[in-house]
Short mmCIF file of C-alpha atoms in Angstrom, two decimals:
data_model
loop_
_atom_site.label_atom_id
_atom_site.label_comp_id
_atom_site.label_asym_id
_atom_site.label_seq_id
_atom_site.Cartn_x
_atom_site.Cartn_y
_atom_site.Cartn_z
CA MET A 286 240.32 125.25 47.97
CA PHE A 287 237.77 122.49 48.58
CA GLU A 288 235.26 122.25 51.41
CA CYS A 289 235.78 118.45 51.62
CA GLU A 290 238.93 116.35 51.69
CA TYR A 291 239.38 113.84 48.88
CA ASP A 292 241.69 110.88 48.43
CA PHE A 293 242.85 111.77 44.92
CA ASN A 294 244.76 108.51 44.48
CA GLN A 295 241.60 106.55 45.26
CA LYS A 296 239.49 108.78 43.03
CA ARG A 297 241.94 108.44 40.16
CA GLN A 298 241.94 104.64 40.44
CA HIS A 299 238.13 104.61 40.48
CA TYR A 300 238.14 106.81 37.36
CA LEU A 301 240.58 104.49 35.56
CA ASP A 302 238.62 101.38 36.56
CA ASN A 303 235.13 102.69 35.84
CA GLY A 304 235.53 105.54 33.36
CA VAL A 305 233.55 107.86 35.64
CA VAL A 306 234.00 109.27 39.13
CA GLY A 307 232.02 111.69 41.27
CA PHE A 308 233.30 114.38 43.63
CA GLU A 309 230.67 115.06 46.26
CA LYS A 310 230.17 118.64 47.50
CA LEU A 311 233.00 119.92 45.33
CA ILE A 312 231.37 123.35 44.89
CA GLY A 313 230.00 125.44 47.74
CA GLU A 314 226.66 127.25 47.68
CA ASP A 315 228.02 130.77 47.15
CA LEU A 316 229.92 129.72 44.03
CA LEU A 317 226.96 127.66 42.81
CA GLU A 318 224.76 130.74 42.97
CA ARG A 319 227.28 132.72 40.91
CA LEU A 320 227.57 129.90 38.37
CA GLU A 321 223.79 129.72 38.08
CA ALA A 322 223.53 133.47 37.58
CA CYS A 323 226.10 133.19 34.78
CA PHE A 324 224.18 130.27 33.23
CA ASP A 325 220.87 132.17 33.39
CA ARG A 326 222.33 135.31 31.80
CA ILE A 327 223.54 133.35 28.79
CA ILE A 328 220.34 131.33 28.37
CA GLU A 329 218.38 134.60 28.46
CA GLY A 330 220.67 136.16 25.82
CA ASN A 331 222.18 138.70 28.20
CA TYR A 332 225.77 138.67 26.92
CA LEU A 333 228.12 140.76 29.05
CA THR A 334 230.64 141.24 26.22
CA GLY A 335 227.96 141.97 23.65
CA ALA A 336 229.23 139.00 21.62
CA PRO A 337 227.07 135.87 21.37
CA PRO A 338 228.43 132.37 21.99
CA THR A 339 229.80 130.73 18.87
CA ASN A 340 226.85 128.36 18.66
CA ARG A 341 223.50 127.67 20.32
CA THR A 342 220.85 125.20 19.16
CA HIS A 343 217.92 127.44 20.17
CA MET A 344 217.65 131.18 20.60
CA PRO A 345 216.73 132.66 24.02
CA ASN A 346 212.95 132.72 23.59
CA ASP A 347 212.93 129.09 22.40
CA SER A 348 215.39 127.74 24.97
CA TYR A 349 212.73 127.41 27.66
CA ASP A 350 210.76 124.90 25.57
CA ASN A 351 213.58 122.98 23.89
CA LEU A 352 216.69 121.05 24.85
CA THR A 353 219.33 123.72 24.22
CA ARG A 354 223.10 123.38 23.90
CA ILE A 355 225.35 126.45 23.83
CA SER A 356 229.02 126.22 22.81
CA CYS A 357 231.87 128.51 23.88
CA PRO A 358 229.67 130.53 26.28
CA ALA A 359 232.61 132.34 27.91
CA ILE A 360 232.90 134.49 24.79
CA ALA A 361 229.63 136.05 25.92
CA ASP A 362 230.37 135.96 29.65
CA PRO A 363 234.09 135.84 30.61
CA GLN A 364 233.23 135.54 34.30
CA MET A 365 232.57 131.87 33.61
CA VAL A 366 236.29 131.12 33.22
CA SER A 367 237.22 132.52 36.63
CA LEU A 368 234.26 130.71 38.22
CA LEU A 369 235.34 127.35 36.78
CA MET A 370 238.88 127.97 38.01
CA GLU A 371 237.60 128.96 41.44
CA ALA A 372 235.57 125.73 41.53
CA GLY A 373 238.81 123.76 41.06
CA ILE A 374 237.65 121.90 37.96
CA GLY A 375 241.13 122.09 36.43
CA VAL A 376 242.79 121.04 39.70
CA VAL A 377 240.68 117.87 39.86
CA ALA A 378 241.15 117.05 36.17
CA ASN A 379 244.89 117.54 36.63
CA ALA A 380 244.92 115.11 39.57
CA LEU A 381 242.92 112.50 37.65
CA SER A 382 245.23 112.71 34.63
CA GLU A 383 248.55 113.46 36.41
CA SER A 384 249.20 116.24 33.94
CA ASP A 385 251.10 119.53 33.65
CA PHE A 386 248.15 121.63 32.48
CA VAL A 387 244.41 121.46 31.79
CA GLN A 388 242.72 123.28 28.92
CA ALA A 389 238.92 123.49 28.75
CA TRP A 390 238.81 123.21 24.97
CA GLY A 391 235.05 122.64 24.75
CA ILE A 392 232.72 124.35 27.24
CA GLN A 393 228.99 123.83 26.76
CA LEU A 394 225.86 124.87 28.58
CA ILE A 395 223.01 122.37 28.35
CA ASN A 396 219.54 123.54 29.32
CA LYS A 397 217.47 120.34 29.48
CA VAL A 398 213.73 120.94 29.79
CA PRO A 399 210.94 118.49 30.66
CA GLY A 400 209.48 116.68 27.68
CA GLU A 401 208.69 113.32 26.13
CA GLY A 402 210.21 112.00 22.92
CA PRO A 403 213.58 111.58 21.19
CA GLU A 404 213.98 115.33 20.67
CA PHE A 405 214.36 115.69 24.45
CA ASN A 406 217.10 113.03 24.66
CA ILE A 407 220.85 113.25 24.35
CA GLY A 408 221.63 110.05 22.45
CA TRP A 409 224.34 107.44 23.04
CA HIS A 410 227.75 108.77 22.07
CA GLN A 411 231.45 108.92 22.88
CA ASP A 412 232.83 112.41 23.44
CA GLY A 413 236.17 111.14 22.17
CA GLN A 414 234.89 110.55 18.65
CA TYR A 415 235.26 114.27 17.94
CA SER A 416 238.82 114.84 19.11
CA PRO A 417 241.31 112.73 17.06
CA TRP A 418 241.43 115.45 14.40
CA LEU A 419 242.42 117.97 17.05
CA PHE A 420 244.79 116.22 19.46
CA GLU A 421 246.03 112.82 20.54
CA GLY A 422 245.00 110.60 23.43
CA ASP A 423 242.14 110.28 25.91
CA TRP A 424 240.76 113.20 27.90
CA ILE A 425 238.20 114.15 30.56
CA THR A 426 234.74 115.73 30.68
CA ALA A 427 233.31 117.35 33.82
CA HIS A 428 229.56 117.70 34.42
CA ILE A 429 228.35 120.37 36.84
CA THR A 430 224.60 120.24 37.47
CA LEU A 431 223.06 123.18 39.30
CA SER A 432 220.38 121.15 41.09
CA ASP A 433 219.90 117.68 42.55
CA VAL A 434 219.73 115.03 39.84
CA ASN A 435 217.62 112.02 40.80
CA GLU A 436 216.44 109.10 38.67
CA ASP A 437 213.65 111.16 37.04
CA ASP A 438 215.86 114.23 36.44
CA ALA A 439 217.57 112.71 33.36
CA PRO A 440 220.84 111.61 35.01
CA VAL A 441 223.79 110.70 32.82
CA LEU A 442 223.39 107.10 31.64
CA TYR A 443 226.53 105.20 30.79
CA ILE A 444 227.57 101.76 29.60
CA GLU A 445 229.69 99.92 32.13
CA ASP A 446 233.30 99.35 31.02
CA SER A 447 232.71 101.10 27.66
CA HIS A 448 235.68 103.40 28.29
CA HIS A 449 237.88 100.41 27.40
CA LEU A 450 236.54 100.49 23.82
CA PRO A 451 238.53 102.43 21.22
CA THR A 452 237.25 105.63 19.66
CA PHE A 453 235.71 105.03 16.25
CA LYS A 454 238.70 106.49 14.41
CA GLN A 455 240.91 103.92 16.17
CA GLY A 456 238.75 100.92 15.28
CA LEU A 457 235.04 101.59 15.64
CA HIS A 458 232.95 102.81 12.74
CA LYS A 459 231.21 106.16 13.01
CA GLY A 460 227.92 104.34 12.40
CA GLN A 461 228.54 102.38 15.60
CA ILE A 462 229.15 105.29 17.96
CA THR A 463 227.11 107.95 16.27
CA GLY A 464 227.05 111.65 16.91
CA GLN A 465 223.24 111.69 17.09
CA ALA A 466 223.36 113.76 20.24
CA PHE A 467 219.78 114.92 19.73
CA LYS A 468 216.59 113.26 18.44
CA ALA A 469 217.78 109.69 19.05
CA ASP A 470 215.57 106.96 20.50
CA LEU A 471 217.69 105.60 23.35
CA TYR A 472 216.16 102.12 23.44
CA GLU A 473 216.36 101.44 19.70
CA HIS A 474 219.77 103.07 19.37
CA GLY A 475 221.04 101.08 22.37
CA LEU A 476 219.98 97.75 20.88
CA VAL A 477 221.80 98.59 17.65
CA LEU A 478 224.96 99.57 19.53
CA ALA A 479 224.90 96.41 21.67
CA GLU A 480 224.67 94.24 18.57
CA ARG A 481 227.32 96.12 16.59
CA LEU A 482 229.82 96.41 19.42
CA ASN A 483 229.21 92.92 20.80
CA VAL A 484 229.46 94.17 24.40
CA PRO A 485 227.34 93.47 27.49
CA TRP A 486 224.74 96.22 27.57
CA LYS A 487 224.95 97.10 31.27
CA VAL A 488 223.40 100.54 31.64
CA LYS A 489 224.12 102.51 34.81
CA TYR A 490 223.26 106.04 35.81
CA HIS A 491 224.93 108.74 37.85
CA THR A 492 222.70 110.69 40.23
CA SER A 493 224.12 113.66 42.12
CA LYS A 494 223.39 116.45 44.56
CA ARG A 495 223.73 120.18 43.93
CA GLY A 496 227.43 120.95 44.29
CA ASP A 497 228.63 117.50 43.18
CA VAL A 498 230.74 117.26 40.02
CA ASN A 499 231.09 114.10 37.91
CA PHE A 500 234.09 113.44 35.67
CA HIS A 501 234.07 110.89 32.85
CA HIS A 502 236.47 109.37 30.34
CA SER A 503 236.32 110.54 26.72
CA ARG A 504 235.65 106.98 25.48
CA LEU A 505 232.77 106.30 27.87
CA ILE A 506 229.53 105.66 25.96
CA HIS A 507 226.87 107.77 27.62
CA ALA A 508 223.49 109.41 27.07
CA SER A 509 220.64 111.17 28.85
CA ASP A 510 216.94 110.23 28.77
CA ASN A 511 213.81 112.37 28.96
CA LEU A 512 213.50 114.62 31.97
CA ARG A 513 210.34 113.52 33.79
CA SER A 514 210.52 115.40 37.11
CA GLY A 515 209.05 118.59 35.65
CA LYS A 516 212.17 120.60 36.63
CA THR A 517 214.62 122.07 34.12
CA ARG A 518 218.15 120.69 34.49
CA LYS A 519 220.99 123.19 34.03
CA THR A 520 224.38 121.66 33.26
CA PHE A 521 227.90 122.88 32.55
CA SER A 522 229.74 120.33 30.38
CA ILE A 523 233.49 120.95 30.24
CA HIS A 524 235.69 118.98 27.83
CA MET A 525 239.35 119.13 28.91
CA ARG A 526 242.62 118.14 27.33
CA THR A 527 245.91 117.88 29.24
CA SER A 528 249.63 117.68 28.53
CA HIS A 529 248.97 114.06 27.49
CA ASN A 530 246.99 115.40 24.50
CA PRO A 531 249.44 117.06 22.08
CA LEU A 532 247.74 119.06 19.35
CA VAL A 533 247.77 117.67 15.81
CA ILE A 534 246.66 121.00 14.32
CA ASN A 535 248.39 124.37 14.28
CA GLU A 536 245.49 126.60 13.31
CA PRO A 537 241.84 127.05 14.35
CA PHE A 538 239.60 124.14 13.43
CA LEU A 539 236.56 124.96 11.32
CA ILE A 540 233.31 123.45 12.61
CA ARG A 541 230.62 123.61 9.94
CA ASN A 542 227.00 123.44 11.03
CA ASN A 543 223.77 123.47 9.07
CA PRO A 544 221.40 126.40 9.61
CA PRO A 545 220.04 127.63 11.93
CA GLN A 546 223.24 126.76 13.83
CA THR A 547 226.18 128.88 12.71
CA SER A 548 229.58 127.59 11.66
CA TYR A 549 232.56 128.67 13.73
CA TYR A 550 236.26 128.25 14.37
CA LEU A 551 237.45 126.40 17.44
CA ASP A 552 240.56 128.38 18.32
CA PHE A 553 242.75 126.71 20.97
CA ALA A 554 244.74 129.90 21.44
CA ASP A 555 241.64 131.95 22.33
CA GLN A 556 241.54 132.07 26.13
CA LEU A 557 237.80 132.73 26.25
CA MET A 558 236.90 130.07 23.73
CA CYS A 559 239.36 127.45 25.06
CA PRO A 560 240.69 128.67 28.41
CA VAL A 561 243.62 127.03 30.18
CA ILE A 562 242.21 126.48 33.66
CA HIS A 563 245.26 124.90 35.31
CA GLY A 564 248.98 125.25 34.61
CA VAL A 565 250.49 126.59 31.36
CA ALA A 566 249.82 125.07 27.93
CA THR A 567 253.14 125.57 26.19
CA ASP A 568 252.03 123.96 22.92
CA LEU A 569 249.89 126.98 21.99
CA VAL A 570 252.92 129.06 20.99
CA GLY A 571 252.78 129.79 17.27
CA PHE A 572 249.15 128.81 16.86
CA ALA A 573 247.88 130.47 13.66
CA ALA A 574 245.11 133.05 13.40
CA PRO A 575 241.76 132.20 11.74
CA LYS A 576 241.65 132.61 7.98
CA GLN A 577 238.22 134.22 8.25
CA THR A 578 236.48 136.23 10.92
CA PHE A 579 233.30 134.87 12.49
CA GLU A 580 231.32 137.52 10.66
CA GLU A 581 232.81 136.59 7.27
CA LEU A 582 232.32 132.90 7.94
CA ASN A 583 228.65 133.25 8.88
CA ARG A 584 227.83 135.28 5.80
CA VAL A 585 228.75 132.27 3.62
#
């Protein structure tokens, strides 16, 4: 499946020790081109199914000038699921977690454009702060960037050893690890976090080459600064749960957003919204249907 050979035991130990691990040249050029074509279609608003993603922060015409995040994009372009499976993202996540299955419960496209100021940042946060209402345990995020990411291309910044901290529901306050994913001043926010958490503020960054894929722990505190190279950075962000993450809900989870972003259900049983990309997720049997349709919900 992979063009390179990897020592998965060594990679898993590095992931456990550091909270982040990179897989160099995981994706070949042919597949990268198909992934980029899929990314571009969705950013441009060309939805193969005719259905839009459940959520996007900026509409197509505005996405070229603003940091844009799109949730559940496979609803608009189902080819994405097969491409992620072909890339072996689930196989790697399964090896890192020693699991029975991998479900991509939160797929996002992030179109990061050049710009100066907090509105072009992704602020310090833990991905894991959002999941305790959905399922138990720690999980994995994969980042696929479709170009080289150097120091001035807004690489992922992370706080060394922060994956050993609990999620805020387990002991940290939400005000400490905030969900200010956009419009946060990284320097000021970082100083506040360092003081509140009483941890050494050792910031590192993860550069990568086109075709590399980085995986990080759900408790890792991370962020992304302004993009200063002048080149747009296209990223697939894939949040994955495994058999170590039993669901604590049995029906779709309602995510309410303020306008202009629409509210939507996160339905674990929907194989476009939350596709199982490795193995078989047996805990989805009996999952309830939404109480409202998307159309009914977004008229409220």
